[in-house]
PDB file of C-alpha atoms and ligand atoms in Angstrom:
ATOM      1  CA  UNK X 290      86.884 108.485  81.355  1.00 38.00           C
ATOM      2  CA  UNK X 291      87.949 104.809  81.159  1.00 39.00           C
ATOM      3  CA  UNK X 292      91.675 105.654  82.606  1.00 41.00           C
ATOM      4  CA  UNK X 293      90.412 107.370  85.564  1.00 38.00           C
ATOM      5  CA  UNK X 294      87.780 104.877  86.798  1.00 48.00           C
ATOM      6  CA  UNK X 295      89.992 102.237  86.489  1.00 51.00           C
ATOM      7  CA  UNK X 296      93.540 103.802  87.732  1.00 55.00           C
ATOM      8  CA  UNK X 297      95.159 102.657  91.195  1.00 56.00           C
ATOM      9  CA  UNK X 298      92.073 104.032  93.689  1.00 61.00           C
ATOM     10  CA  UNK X 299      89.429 103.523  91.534  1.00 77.00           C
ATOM     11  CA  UNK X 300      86.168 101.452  92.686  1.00 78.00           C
ATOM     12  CA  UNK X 301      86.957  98.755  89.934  1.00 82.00           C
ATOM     13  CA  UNK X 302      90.554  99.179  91.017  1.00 84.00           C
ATOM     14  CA  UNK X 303      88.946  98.196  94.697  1.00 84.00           C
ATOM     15  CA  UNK X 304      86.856  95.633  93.910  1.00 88.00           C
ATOM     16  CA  UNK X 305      89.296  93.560  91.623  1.00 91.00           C
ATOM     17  CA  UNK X 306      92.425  93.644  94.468  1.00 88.00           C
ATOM     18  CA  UNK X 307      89.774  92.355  96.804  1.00 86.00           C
ATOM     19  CA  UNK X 308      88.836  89.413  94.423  1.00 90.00           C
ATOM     20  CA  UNK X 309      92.574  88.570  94.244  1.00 90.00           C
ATOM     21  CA  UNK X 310      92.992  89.226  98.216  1.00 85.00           C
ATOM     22  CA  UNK X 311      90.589  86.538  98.509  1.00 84.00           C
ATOM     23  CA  UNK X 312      92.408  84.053  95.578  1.00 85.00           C
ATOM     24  CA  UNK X 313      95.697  84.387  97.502  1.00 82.00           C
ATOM     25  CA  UNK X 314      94.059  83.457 100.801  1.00 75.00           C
ATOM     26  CA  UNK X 315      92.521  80.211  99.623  1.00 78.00           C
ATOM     27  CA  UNK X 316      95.904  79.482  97.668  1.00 79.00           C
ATOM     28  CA  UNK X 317      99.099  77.937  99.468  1.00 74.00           C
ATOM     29  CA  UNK X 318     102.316  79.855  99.721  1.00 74.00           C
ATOM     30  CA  UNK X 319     104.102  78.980  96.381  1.00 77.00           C
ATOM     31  CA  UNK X 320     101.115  77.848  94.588  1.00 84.00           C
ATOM     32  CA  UNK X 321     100.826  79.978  91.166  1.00 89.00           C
ATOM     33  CA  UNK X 322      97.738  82.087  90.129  1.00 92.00           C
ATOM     34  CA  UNK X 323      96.297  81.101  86.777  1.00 92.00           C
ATOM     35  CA  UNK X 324      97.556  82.365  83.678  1.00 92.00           C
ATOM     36  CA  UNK X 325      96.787  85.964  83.147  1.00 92.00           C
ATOM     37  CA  UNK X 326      95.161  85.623  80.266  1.00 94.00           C
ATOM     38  CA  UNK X 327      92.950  83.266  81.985  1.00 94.00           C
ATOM     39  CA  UNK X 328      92.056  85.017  84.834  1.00 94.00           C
ATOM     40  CA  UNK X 329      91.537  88.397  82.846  1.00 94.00           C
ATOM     41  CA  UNK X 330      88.746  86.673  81.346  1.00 95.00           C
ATOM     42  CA  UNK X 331      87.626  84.688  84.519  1.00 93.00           C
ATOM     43  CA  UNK X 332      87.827  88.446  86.591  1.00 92.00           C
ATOM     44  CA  UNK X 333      86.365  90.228  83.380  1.00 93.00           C
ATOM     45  CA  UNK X 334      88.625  92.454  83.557  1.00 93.00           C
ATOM     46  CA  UNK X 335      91.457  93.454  80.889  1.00 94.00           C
ATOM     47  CA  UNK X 336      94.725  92.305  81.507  1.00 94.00           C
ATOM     48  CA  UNK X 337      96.849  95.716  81.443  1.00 93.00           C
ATOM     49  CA  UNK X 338      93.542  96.087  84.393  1.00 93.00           C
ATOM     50  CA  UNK X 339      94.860  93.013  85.811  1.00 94.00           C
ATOM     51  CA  UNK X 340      98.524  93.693  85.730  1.00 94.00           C
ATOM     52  CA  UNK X 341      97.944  96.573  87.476  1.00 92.00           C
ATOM     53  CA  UNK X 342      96.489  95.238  89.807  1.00 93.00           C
ATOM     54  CA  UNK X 343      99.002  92.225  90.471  1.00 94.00           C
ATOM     55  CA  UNK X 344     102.139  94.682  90.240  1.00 93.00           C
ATOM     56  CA  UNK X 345     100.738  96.064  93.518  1.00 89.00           C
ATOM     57  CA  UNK X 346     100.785  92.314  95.540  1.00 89.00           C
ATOM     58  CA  UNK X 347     103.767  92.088  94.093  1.00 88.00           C
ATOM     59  CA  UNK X 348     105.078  95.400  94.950  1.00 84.00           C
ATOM     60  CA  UNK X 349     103.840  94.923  98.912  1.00 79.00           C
ATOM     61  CA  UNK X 350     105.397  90.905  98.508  1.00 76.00           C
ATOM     62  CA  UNK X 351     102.056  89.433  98.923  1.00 81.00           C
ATOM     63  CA  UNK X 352     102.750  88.061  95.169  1.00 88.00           C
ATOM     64  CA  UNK X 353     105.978  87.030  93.402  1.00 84.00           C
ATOM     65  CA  UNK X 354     106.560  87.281  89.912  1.00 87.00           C
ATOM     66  CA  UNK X 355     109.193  85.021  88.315  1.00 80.00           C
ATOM     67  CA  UNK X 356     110.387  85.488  84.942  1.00 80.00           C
ATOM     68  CA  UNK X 357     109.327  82.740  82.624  1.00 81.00           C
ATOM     69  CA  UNK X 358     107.205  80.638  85.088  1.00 80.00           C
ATOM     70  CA  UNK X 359     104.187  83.047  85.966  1.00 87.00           C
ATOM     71  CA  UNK X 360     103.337  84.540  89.411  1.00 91.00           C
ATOM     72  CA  UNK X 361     102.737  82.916  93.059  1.00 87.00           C
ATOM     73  CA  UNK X 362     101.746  83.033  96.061  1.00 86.00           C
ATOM     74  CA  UNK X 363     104.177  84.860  98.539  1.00 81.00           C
ATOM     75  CA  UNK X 364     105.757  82.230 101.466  1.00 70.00           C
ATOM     76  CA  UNK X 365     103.737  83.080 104.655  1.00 68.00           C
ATOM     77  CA  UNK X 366     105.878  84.150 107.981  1.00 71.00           C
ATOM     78  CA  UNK X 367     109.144  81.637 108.116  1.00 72.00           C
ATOM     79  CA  UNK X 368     108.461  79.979 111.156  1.00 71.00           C
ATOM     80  CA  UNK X 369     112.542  79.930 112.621  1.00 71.00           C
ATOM     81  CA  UNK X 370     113.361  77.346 115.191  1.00 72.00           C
ATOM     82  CA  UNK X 371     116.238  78.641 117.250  1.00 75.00           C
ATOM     83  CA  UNK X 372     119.077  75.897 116.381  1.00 74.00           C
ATOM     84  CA  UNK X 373     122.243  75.676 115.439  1.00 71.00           C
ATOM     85  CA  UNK X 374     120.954  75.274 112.063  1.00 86.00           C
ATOM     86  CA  UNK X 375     122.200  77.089 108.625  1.00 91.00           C
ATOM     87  CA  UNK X 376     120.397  79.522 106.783  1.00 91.00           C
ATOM     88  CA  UNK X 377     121.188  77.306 103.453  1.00 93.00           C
ATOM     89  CA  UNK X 378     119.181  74.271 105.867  1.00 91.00           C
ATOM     90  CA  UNK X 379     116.454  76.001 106.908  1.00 86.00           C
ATOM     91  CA  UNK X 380     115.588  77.598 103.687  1.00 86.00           C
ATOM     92  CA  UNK X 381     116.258  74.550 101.448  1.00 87.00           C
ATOM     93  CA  UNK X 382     113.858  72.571 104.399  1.00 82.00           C
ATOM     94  CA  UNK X 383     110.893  74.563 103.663  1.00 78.00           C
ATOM     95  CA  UNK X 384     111.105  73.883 100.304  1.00 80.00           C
ATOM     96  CA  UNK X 385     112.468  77.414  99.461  1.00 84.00           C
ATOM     97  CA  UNK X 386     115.886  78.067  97.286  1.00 91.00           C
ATOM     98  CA  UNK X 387     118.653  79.595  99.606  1.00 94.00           C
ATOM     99  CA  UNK X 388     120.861  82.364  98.243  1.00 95.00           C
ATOM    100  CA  UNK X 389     123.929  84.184  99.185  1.00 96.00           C
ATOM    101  CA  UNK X 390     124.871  87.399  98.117  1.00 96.00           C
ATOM    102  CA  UNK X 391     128.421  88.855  99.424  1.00 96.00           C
ATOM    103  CA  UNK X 392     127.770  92.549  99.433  1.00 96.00           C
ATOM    104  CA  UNK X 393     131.307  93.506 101.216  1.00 96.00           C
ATOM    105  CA  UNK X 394     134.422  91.798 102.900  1.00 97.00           C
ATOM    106  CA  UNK X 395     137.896  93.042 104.142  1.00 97.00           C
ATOM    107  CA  UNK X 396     140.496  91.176 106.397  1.00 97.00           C
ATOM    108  CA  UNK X 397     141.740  92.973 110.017  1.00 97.00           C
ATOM    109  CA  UNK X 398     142.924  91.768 112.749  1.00 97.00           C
ATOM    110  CA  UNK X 399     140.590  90.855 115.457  1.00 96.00           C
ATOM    111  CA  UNK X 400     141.378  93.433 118.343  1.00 96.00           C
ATOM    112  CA  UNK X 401     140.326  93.346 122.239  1.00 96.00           C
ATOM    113  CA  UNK X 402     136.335  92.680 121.116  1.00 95.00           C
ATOM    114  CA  UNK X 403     136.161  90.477 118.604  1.00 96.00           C
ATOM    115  CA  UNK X 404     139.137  88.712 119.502  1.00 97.00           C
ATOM    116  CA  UNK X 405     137.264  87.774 123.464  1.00 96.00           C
ATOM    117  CA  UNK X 406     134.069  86.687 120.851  1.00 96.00           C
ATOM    118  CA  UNK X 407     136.122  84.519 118.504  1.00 97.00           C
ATOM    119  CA  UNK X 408     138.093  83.246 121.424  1.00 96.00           C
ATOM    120  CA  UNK X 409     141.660  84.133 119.532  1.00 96.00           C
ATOM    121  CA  UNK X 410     144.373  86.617 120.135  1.00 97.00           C
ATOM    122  CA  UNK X 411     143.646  90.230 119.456  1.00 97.00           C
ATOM    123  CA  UNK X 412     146.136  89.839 116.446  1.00 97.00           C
ATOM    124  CA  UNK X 413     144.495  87.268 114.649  1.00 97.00           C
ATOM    125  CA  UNK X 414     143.680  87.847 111.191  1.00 97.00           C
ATOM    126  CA  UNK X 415     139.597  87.929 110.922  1.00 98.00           C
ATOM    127  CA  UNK X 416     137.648  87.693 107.703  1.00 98.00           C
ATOM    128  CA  UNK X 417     134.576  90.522 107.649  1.00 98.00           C
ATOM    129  CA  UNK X 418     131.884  89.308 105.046  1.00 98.00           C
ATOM    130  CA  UNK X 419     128.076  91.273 105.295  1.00 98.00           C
ATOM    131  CA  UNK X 420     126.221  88.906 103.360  1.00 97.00           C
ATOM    132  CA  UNK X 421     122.415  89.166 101.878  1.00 97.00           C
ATOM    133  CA  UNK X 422     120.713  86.020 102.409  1.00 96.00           C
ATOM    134  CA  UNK X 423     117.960  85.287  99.571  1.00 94.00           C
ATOM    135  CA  UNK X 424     115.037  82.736  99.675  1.00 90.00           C
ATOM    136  CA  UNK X 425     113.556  82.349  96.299  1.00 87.00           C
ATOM    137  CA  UNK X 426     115.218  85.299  95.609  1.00 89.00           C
ATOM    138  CA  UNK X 427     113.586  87.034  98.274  1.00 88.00           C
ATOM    139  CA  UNK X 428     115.655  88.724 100.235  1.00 92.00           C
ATOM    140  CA  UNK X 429     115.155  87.684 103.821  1.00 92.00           C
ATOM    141  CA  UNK X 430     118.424  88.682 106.093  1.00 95.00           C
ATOM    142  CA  UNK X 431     121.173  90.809 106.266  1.00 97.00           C
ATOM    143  CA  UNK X 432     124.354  89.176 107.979  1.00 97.00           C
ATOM    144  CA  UNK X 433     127.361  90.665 109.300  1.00 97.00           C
ATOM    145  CA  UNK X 434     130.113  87.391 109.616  1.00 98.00           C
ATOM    146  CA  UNK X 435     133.249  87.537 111.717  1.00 98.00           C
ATOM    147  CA  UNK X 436     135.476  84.189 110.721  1.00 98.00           C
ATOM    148  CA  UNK X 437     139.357  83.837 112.417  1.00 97.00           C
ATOM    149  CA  UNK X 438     141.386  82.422 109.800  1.00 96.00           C
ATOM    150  CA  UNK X 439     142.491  80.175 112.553  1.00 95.00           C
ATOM    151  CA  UNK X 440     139.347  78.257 111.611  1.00 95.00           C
ATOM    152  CA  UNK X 441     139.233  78.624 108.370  1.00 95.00           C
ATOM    153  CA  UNK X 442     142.365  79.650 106.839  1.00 94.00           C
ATOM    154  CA  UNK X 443     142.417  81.003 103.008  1.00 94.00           C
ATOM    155  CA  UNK X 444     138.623  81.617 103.079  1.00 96.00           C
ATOM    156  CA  UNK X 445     137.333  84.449 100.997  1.00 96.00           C
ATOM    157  CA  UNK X 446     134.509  86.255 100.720  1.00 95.00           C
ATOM    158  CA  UNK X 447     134.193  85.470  96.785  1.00 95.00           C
ATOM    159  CA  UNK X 448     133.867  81.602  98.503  1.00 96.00           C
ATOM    160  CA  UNK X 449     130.747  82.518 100.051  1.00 95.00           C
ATOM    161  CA  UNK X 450     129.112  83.961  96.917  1.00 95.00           C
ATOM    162  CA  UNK X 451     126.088  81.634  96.394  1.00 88.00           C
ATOM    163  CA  UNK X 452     127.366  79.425  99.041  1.00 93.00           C
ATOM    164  CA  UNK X 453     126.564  77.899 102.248  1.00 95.00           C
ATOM    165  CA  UNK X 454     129.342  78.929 104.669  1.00 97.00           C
ATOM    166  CA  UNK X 455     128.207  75.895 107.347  1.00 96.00           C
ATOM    167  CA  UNK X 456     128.913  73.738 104.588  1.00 96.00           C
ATOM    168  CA  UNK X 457     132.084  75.021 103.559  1.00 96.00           C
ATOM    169  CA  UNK X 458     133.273  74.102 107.182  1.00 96.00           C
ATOM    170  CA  UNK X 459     131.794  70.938 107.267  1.00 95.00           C
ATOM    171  CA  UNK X 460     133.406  69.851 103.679  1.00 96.00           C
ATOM    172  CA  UNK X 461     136.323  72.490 102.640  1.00 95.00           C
ATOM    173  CA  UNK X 462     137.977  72.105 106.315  1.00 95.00           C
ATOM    174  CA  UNK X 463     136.331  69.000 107.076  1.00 95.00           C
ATOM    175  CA  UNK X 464     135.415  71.181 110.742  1.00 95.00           C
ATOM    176  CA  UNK X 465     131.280  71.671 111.011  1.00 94.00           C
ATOM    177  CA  UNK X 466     129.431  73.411 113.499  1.00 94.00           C
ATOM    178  CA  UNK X 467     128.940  71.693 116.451  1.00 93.00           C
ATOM    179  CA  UNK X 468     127.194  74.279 119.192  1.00 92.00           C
ATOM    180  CA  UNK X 469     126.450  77.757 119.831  1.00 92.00           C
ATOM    181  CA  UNK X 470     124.991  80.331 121.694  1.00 93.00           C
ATOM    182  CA  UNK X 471     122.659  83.092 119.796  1.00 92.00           C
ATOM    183  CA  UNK X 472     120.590  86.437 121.388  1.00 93.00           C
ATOM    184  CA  UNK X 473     117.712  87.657 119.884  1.00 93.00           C
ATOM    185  CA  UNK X 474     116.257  91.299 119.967  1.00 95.00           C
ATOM    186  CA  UNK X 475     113.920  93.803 118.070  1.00 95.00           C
ATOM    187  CA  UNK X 476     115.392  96.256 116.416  1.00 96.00           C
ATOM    188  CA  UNK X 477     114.520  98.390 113.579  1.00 97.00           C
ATOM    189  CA  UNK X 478     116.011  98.537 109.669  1.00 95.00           C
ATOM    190  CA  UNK X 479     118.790 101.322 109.754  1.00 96.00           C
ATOM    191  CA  UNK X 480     118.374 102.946 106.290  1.00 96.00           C
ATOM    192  CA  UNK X 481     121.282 100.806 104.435  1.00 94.00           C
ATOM    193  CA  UNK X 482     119.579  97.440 105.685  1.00 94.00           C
ATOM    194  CA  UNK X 483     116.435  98.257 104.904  1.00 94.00           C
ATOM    195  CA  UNK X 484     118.076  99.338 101.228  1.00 95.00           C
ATOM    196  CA  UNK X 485     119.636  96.041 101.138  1.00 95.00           C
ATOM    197  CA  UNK X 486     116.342  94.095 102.325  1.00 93.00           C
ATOM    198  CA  UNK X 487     114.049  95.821 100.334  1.00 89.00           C
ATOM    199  CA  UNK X 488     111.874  97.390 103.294  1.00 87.00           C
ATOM    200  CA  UNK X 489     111.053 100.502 104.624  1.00 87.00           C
ATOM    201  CA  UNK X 490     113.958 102.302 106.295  1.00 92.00           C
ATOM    202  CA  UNK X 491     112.323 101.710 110.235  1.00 93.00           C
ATOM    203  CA  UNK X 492     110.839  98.572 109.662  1.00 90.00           C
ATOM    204  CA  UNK X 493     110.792  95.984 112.785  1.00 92.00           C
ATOM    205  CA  UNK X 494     113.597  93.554 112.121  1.00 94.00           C
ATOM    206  CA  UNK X 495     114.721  90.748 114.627  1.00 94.00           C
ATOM    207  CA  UNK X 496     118.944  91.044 115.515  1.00 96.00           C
ATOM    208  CA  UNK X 497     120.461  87.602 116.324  1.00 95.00           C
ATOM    209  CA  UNK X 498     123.903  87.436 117.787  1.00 96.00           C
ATOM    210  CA  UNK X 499     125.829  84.020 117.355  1.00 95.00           C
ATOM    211  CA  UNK X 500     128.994  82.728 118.198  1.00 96.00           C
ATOM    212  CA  UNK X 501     129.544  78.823 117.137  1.00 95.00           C
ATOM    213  CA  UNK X 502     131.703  76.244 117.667  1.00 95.00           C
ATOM    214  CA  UNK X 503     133.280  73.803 115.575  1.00 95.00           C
ATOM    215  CA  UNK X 504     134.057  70.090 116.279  1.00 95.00           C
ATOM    216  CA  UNK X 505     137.591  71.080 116.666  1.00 95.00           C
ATOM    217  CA  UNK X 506     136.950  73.272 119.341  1.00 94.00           C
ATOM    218  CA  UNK X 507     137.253  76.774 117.929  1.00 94.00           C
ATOM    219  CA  UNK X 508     134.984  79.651 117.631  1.00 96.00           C
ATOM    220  CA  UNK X 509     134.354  80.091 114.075  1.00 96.00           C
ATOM    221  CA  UNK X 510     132.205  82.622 114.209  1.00 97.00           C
ATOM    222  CA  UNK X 511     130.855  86.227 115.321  1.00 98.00           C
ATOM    223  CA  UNK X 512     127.419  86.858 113.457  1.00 97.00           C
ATOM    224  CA  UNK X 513     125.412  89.591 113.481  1.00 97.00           C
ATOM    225  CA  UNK X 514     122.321  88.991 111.767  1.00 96.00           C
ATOM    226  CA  UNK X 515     119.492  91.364 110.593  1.00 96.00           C
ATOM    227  CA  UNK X 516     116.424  89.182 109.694  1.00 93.00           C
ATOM    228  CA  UNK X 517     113.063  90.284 108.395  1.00 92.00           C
ATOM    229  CA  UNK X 518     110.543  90.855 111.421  1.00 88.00           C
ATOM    230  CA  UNK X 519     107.806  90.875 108.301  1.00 82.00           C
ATOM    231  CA  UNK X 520     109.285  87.172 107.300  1.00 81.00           C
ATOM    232  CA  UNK X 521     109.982  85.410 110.079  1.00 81.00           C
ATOM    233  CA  UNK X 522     108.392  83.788 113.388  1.00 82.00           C
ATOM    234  CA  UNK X 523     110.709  82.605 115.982  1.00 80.00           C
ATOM    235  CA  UNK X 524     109.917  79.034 117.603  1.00 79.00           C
ATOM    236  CA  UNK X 525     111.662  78.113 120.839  1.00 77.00           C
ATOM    237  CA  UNK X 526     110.879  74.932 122.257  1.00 79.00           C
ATOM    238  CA  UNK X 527     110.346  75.151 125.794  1.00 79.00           C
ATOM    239  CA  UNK X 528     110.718  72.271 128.483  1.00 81.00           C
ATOM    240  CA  UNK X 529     110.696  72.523 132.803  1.00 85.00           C
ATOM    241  CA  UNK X 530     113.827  74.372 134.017  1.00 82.00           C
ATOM    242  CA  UNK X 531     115.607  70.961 134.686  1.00 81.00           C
ATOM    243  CA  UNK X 532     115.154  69.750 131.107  1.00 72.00           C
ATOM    244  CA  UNK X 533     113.257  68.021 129.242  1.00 70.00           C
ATOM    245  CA  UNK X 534     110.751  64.915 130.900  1.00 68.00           C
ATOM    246  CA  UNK X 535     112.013  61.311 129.919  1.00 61.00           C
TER     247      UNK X 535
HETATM  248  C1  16G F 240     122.331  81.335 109.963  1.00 78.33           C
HETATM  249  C2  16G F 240     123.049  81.779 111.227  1.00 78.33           C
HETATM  250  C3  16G F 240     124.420  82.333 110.923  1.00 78.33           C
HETATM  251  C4  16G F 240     125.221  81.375 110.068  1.00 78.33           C
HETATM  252  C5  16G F 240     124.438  81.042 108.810  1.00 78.33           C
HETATM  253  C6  16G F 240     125.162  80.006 107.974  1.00 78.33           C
HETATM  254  C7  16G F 240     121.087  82.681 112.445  1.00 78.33           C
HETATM  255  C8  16G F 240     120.505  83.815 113.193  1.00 78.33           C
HETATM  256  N1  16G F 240     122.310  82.821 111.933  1.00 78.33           N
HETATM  257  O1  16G F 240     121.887  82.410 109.224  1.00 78.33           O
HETATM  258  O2  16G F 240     125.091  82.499 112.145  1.00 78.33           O
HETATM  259  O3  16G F 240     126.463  81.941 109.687  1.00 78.33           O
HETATM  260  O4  16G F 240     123.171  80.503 109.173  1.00 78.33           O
HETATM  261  O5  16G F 240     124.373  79.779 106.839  1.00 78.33           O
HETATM  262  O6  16G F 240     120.449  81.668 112.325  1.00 78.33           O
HETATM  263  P1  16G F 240     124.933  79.162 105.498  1.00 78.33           P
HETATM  264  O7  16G F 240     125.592  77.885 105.844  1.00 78.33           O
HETATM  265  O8  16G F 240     123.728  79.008 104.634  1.00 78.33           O
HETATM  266  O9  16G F 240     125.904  80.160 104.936  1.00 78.33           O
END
């Protein structure tokens, strides 16, 4: 019967994901795959065959569908330079839309731990914000921000909706980032991040740790950042132990 030889499994099934295996690899990230109609004809196949078919790249991110303007190639691994860099930077410098979703935020005071890693006293009032970060509406990173109000006093987590919090420093309290220090380690998606990222609960994530300073002198942040080990490459530059040649 027609349904069964072509369902999900099926020899046809097969043979057409391999012809669009091999379309996505001689595309570009971001470059769009023809017109459905177009390619039904081109694959002769039919297109509820096709669609089938393309939910599944879509469904394992090797595809991205977006309403309106058709379906495209999925960005390859973010190559991430370790910098003092913003998310909102990095993503808008590869050409990819950054996004900011606050999923949480209270206001405590800092205690003995956070208030050695902000550099305040334990009784400063700290802003908590756990933040989705979103390329292209892709979620990429889960972050968990720790901000003294001595740095930024009055912000909210509402601010940093669809907002770049490096840039609210830089123009809001006219105070950008000026250092930092960051760790790296693998770790693995705990069942609400991987909820939150979209992956498999267990899947290999990288955990950065960053304090940063600001011109002014003050720590004005605590990060703990979940990124996707699926997404992203890390980059380090690398020079002799006493710096770089001149
Ligand atoms: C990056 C930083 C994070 C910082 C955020 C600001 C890492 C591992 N973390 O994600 O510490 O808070 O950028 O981004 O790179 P924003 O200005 O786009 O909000």
């Amino acid at each position: 019967m027609t349904t069964v030889q072509n369902g999900p499994g099926s020899a046809k099934q097969e043979l057409l994901r391999a012809r669009l295996e091999g379309m996505i690899a001689g595309l570009v990230p971001g470059e769009p795959l023809p017109a459905e109609r177009d390619l039904a004809r081109d694959l002769g196949v039919a297109r509820m065959t096709l669609r089938r078919a393309v939910d599944g790249l879509v469904e394992e991110k090797r595809l991205i569908r977006r309403r309106g303007s058709g379906t495209f190639v999925a960005g390859a691994k973010v190559s991430q330079r370790l910098a003092a860099t913003s998310f909102s930077a990095d993503m808008r410098a590869r050409g990819l839309r950054p996004g900011s979703h606050t999923v949480e935020s209270r206001r405590f005071p800092a205690g003995m731990m956070l208030a050695a890693l902000l550099d305040v006293p334990p009784q400063t009032d700290v802003l908590f914000v756990r933040r989705l970060r979103l390329a292209d509406d892709v979620p990429m990173a889960l972050e968990d921000l720790h901000v003294p109000a001595t740095v930024a006093p009055g912000l909210t987590g509402e601010d940093l909706e669809s907002a770049s919090f490096y840039d609210l420093l830089a123009r809001r309290f006219d105070d950008p980032v000026v250092a930092g220090t960051q760790t790296v380690e693998p770790a693995l998606a705990g069942a609400d991040e991987a909820a939150l990222l979209g992956v498999p609960e267990g899947s290999p994530v990288f955990l950065f740790e960053r304090t940063s300073r600001v011109r002014s002198g003050g720590v004005a942040e605590f990060v703990r950042s979940t990124y996707r080990g699926d997404r992203y490459r890390i980059v380090v530059d690398i020079f002799p132990p006493d710096g770089p040649a001149s």
